[in-house]
Short mmCIF file of C-alpha atoms and ligand atoms in Angstrom, two decimals:
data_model
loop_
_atom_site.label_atom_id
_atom_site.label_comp_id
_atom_site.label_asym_id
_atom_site.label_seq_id
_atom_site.Cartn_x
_atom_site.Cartn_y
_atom_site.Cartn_z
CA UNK A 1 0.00 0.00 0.00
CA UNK A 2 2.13 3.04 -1.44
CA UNK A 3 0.45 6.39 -0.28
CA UNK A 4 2.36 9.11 -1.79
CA UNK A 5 1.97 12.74 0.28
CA UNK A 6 1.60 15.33 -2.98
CA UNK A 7 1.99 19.07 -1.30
CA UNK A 8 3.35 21.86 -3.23
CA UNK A 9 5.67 22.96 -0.71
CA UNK A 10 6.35 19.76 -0.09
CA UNK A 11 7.46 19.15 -3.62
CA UNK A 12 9.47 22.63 -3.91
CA UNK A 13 10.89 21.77 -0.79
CA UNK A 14 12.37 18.91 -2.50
CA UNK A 15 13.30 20.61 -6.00
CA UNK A 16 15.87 22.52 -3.61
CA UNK A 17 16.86 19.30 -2.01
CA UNK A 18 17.93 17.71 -5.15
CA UNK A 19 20.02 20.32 -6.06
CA UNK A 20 23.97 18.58 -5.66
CA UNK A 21 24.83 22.49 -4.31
CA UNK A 22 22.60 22.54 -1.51
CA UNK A 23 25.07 22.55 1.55
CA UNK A 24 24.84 19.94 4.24
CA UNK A 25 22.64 22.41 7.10
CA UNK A 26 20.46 23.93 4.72
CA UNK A 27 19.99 20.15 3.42
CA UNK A 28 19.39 19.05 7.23
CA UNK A 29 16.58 21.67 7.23
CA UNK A 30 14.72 21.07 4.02
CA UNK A 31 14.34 17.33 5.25
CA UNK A 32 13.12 18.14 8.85
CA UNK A 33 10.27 20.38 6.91
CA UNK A 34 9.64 17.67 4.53
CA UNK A 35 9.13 15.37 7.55
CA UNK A 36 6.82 17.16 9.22
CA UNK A 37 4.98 18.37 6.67
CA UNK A 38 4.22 14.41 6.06
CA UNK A 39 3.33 14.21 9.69
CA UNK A 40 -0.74 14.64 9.15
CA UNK A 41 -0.76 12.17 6.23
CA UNK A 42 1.60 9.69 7.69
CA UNK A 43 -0.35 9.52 10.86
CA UNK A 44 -4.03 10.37 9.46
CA UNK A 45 -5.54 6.76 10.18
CA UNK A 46 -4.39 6.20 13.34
CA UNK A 47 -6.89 4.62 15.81
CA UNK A 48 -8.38 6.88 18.31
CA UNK A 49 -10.47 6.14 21.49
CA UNK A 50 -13.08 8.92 23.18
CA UNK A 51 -11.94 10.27 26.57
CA UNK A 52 -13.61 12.56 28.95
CA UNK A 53 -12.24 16.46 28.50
CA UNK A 54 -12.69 18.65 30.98
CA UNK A 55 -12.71 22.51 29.98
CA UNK A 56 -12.69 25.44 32.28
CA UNK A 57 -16.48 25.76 31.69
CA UNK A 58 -17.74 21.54 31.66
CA UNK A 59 -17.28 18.29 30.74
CA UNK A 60 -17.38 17.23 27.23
CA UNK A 61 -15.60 14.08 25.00
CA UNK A 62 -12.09 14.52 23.71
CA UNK A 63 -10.15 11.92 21.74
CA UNK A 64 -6.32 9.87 22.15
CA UNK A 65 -4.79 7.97 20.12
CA UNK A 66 -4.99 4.69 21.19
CA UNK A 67 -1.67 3.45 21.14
CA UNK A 68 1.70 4.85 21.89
CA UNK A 69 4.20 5.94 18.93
CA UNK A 70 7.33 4.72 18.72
CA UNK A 71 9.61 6.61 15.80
CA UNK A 72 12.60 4.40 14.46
CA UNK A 73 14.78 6.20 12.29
CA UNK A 74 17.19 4.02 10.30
CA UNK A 75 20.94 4.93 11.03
CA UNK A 76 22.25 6.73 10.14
CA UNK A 77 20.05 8.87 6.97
CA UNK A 78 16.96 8.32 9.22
CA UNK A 79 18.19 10.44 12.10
CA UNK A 80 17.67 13.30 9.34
CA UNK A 81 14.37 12.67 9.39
CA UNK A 82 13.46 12.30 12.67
CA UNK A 83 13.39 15.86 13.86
CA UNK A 84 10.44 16.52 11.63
CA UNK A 85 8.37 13.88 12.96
CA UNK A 86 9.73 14.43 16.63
CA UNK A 87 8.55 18.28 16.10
CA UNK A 88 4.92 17.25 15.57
CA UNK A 89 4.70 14.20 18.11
CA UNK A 90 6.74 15.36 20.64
CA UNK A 91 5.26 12.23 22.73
CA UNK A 92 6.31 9.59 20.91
CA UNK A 93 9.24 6.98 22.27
CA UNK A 94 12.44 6.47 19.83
CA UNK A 95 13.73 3.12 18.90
CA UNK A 96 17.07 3.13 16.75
CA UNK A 97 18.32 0.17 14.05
CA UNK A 98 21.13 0.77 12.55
CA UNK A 99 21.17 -0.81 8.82
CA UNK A 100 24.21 -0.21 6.41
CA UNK A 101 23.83 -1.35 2.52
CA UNK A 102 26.85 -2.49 1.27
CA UNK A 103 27.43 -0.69 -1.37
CA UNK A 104 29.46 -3.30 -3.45
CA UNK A 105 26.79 -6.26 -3.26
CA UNK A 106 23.71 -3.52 -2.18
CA UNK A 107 22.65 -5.93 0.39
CA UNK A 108 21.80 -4.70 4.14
CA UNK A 109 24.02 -5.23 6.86
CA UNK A 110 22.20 -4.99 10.15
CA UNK A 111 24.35 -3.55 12.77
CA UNK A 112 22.28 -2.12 15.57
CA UNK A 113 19.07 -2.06 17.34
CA UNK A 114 17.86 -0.47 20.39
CA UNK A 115 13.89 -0.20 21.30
CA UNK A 116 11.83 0.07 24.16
CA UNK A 117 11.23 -3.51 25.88
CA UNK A 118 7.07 -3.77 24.45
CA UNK A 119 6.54 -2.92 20.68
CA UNK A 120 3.65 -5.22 20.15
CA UNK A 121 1.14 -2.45 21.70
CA UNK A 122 2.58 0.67 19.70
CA UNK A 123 2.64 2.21 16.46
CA UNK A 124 5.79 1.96 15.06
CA UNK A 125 6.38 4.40 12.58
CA UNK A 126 9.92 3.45 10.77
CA UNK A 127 11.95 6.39 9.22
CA UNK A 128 14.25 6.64 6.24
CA UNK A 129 14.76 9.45 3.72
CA UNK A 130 15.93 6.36 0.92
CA UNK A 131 13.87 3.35 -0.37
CA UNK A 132 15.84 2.21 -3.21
CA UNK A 133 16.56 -1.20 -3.85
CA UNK A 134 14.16 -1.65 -0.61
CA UNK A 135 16.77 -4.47 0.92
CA UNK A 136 17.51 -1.78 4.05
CA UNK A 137 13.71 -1.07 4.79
CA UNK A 138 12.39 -4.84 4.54
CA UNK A 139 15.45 -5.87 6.96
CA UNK A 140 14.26 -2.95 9.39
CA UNK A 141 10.70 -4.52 8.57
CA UNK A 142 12.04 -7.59 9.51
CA UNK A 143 14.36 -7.24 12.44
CA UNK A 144 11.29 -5.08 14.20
CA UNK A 145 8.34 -7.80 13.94
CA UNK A 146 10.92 -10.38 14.41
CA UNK A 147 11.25 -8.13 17.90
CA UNK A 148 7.39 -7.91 18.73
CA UNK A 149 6.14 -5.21 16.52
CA UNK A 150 2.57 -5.27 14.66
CA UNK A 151 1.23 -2.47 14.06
CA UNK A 152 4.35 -1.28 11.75
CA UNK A 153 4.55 1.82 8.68
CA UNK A 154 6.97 3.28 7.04
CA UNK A 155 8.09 6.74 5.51
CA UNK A 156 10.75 7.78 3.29
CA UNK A 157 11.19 10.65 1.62
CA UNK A 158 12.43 9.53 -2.21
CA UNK A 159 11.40 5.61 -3.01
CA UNK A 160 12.15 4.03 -6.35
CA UNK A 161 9.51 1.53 -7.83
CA UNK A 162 12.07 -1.10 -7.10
CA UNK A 163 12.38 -0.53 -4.05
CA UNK A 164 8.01 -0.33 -2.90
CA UNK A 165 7.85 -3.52 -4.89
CA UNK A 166 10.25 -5.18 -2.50
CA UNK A 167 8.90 -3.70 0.32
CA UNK A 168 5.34 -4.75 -0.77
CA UNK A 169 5.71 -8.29 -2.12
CA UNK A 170 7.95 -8.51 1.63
CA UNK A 171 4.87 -7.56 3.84
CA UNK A 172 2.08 -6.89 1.84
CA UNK A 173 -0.08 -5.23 4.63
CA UNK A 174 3.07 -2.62 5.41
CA UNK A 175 1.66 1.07 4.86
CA UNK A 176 4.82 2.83 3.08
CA UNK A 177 4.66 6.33 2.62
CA UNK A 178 6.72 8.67 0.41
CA UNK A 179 7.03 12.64 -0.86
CA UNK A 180 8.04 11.19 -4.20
CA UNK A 181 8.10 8.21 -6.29
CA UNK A 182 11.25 8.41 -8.22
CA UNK A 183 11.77 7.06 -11.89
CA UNK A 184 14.33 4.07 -10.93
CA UNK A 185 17.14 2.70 -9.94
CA UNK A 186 20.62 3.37 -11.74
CA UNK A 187 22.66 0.26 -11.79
CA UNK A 188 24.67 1.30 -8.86
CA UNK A 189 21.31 0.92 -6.58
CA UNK A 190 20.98 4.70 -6.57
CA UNK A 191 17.83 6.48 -6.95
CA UNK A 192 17.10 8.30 -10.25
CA UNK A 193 16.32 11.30 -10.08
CA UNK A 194 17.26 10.86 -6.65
CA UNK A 195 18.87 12.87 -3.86
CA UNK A 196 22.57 11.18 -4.39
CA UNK A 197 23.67 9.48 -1.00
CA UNK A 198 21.49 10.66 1.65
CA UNK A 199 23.54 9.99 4.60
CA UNK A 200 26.29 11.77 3.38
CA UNK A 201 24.56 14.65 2.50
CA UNK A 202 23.30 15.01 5.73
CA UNK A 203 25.86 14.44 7.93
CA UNK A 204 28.62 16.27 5.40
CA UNK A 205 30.73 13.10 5.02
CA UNK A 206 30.73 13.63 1.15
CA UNK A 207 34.40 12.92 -0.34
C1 PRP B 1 20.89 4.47 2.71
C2 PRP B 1 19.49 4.93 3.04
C3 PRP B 1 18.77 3.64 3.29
C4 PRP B 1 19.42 2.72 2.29
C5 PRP B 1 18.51 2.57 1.10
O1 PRP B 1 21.58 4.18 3.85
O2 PRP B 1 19.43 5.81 4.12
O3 PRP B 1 18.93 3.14 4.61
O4 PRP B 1 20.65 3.32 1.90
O5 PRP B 1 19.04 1.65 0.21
P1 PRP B 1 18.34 0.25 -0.06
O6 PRP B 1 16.88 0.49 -0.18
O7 PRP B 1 18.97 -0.19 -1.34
O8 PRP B 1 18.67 -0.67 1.07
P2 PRP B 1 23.10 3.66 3.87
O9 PRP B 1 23.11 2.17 4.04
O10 PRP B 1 23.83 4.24 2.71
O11 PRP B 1 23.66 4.20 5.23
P3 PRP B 1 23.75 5.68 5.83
O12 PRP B 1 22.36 6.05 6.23
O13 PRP B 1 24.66 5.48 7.00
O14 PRP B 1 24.34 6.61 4.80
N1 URA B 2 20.94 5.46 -0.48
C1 URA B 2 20.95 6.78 -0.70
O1 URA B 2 21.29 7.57 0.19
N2 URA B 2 20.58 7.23 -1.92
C2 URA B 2 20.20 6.40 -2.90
O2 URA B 2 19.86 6.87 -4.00
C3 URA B 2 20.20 5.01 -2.65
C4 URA B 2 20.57 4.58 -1.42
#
């Protein structure tokens, strides 16, 4: 289930993201926008429950999300795009898996994961700017069910076709959602058009 979030600032927001000459802070901030401005659509089905709401003047029904969020950004691109989400649900709990793809064979190397002891009763919302060949994401998938998770989604920011058919034919009930769904993959794994290495770009570790 591919839910793409169309916005037009979203989508200048990324215009000036692509650009190879946008320097690593202002890149930092365009994605933290991006992120929350995906926040309402990301989160727009969540199940709610009716609670009692007092005001200064009487009582009346209010509403809570049922279950507790839990954000999991996958190191280290993912971190970029946790702020965003953080901004708008400042509640929420943080797990972190670190995933790197090797970039020789593009397949996933899990290296790290650290998440609060109960996942089965939360919504875990998993984070990464990149879904390209989709190997990273379905291990993060993978590695989080594997650890009690159920009611899972997952955001990027860029995905390639490639990559949300992986993702889809992995676990066909996973909600993925994305800003934009790229043209392809190039036959180095990257994303076309793409962002270039996302990681890099954020953290300024470009050679
Ligand atoms: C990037 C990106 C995703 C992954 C996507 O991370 O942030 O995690 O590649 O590629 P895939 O869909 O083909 O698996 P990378 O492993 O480069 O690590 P980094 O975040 O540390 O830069
Ligand atoms: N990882 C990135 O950061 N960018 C891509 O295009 C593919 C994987």
């Amino acid at each position: 289930m591919l839910h793409t979030v169309e916005h037009p600032l979203i989508a200048e927001e990324l215009t000036k993201l692509r650009n190879p000459e946008c320097p690593s802070p202002e890149f930092r901030q365009r994605v933290r926008r991006i992120a929350s401005m995906m926040v309402p659509a990301v989160t727009a089905n969540l199940e709610t429950t009716v609670v009692s709401c007092t005001t200064p003047l009487e009582i009346t029904s209010g509403v809570k999300v049922t279950r507790g969020i839990i954000l999991v950004p996958v190191l280290r691109a993912g971190l970029g795009f946790l702020d965003g989400f953080l901004d708008l649900i400042p509640q929420a709990s943080i797990a972190h898996i670190g995933v790197a793809r090797n970039e020789k064979t593009l397949v996933p190397e899990p290296y790290y994961l650290k998440h609060p002891p109960v996942l089965g009763e939360h919504e875990i919302i998993i984070l990464d700017p990149m879904l390209a060949t989709g190997g990273s994401a379905i291990e993060a998938v993978r590695s989080l069910k594997e650890a009690g998770a159920r009611h899972v989604r997952f955001a990027c920011l860029v995905a390639s076709p490639e990559g949300v058919n992986a993702l889809e034919n992995a676990f066909p009930d996973l909600a993925i959602y994305t800003a934009c769904l790229d043209r392809c993959l190039n036959d180095r794994g990257y994303i076309l058009p793409g962002l270039g290495d996302a990681g890099d770009r954020l953290f300024g570790t470009c050679g």
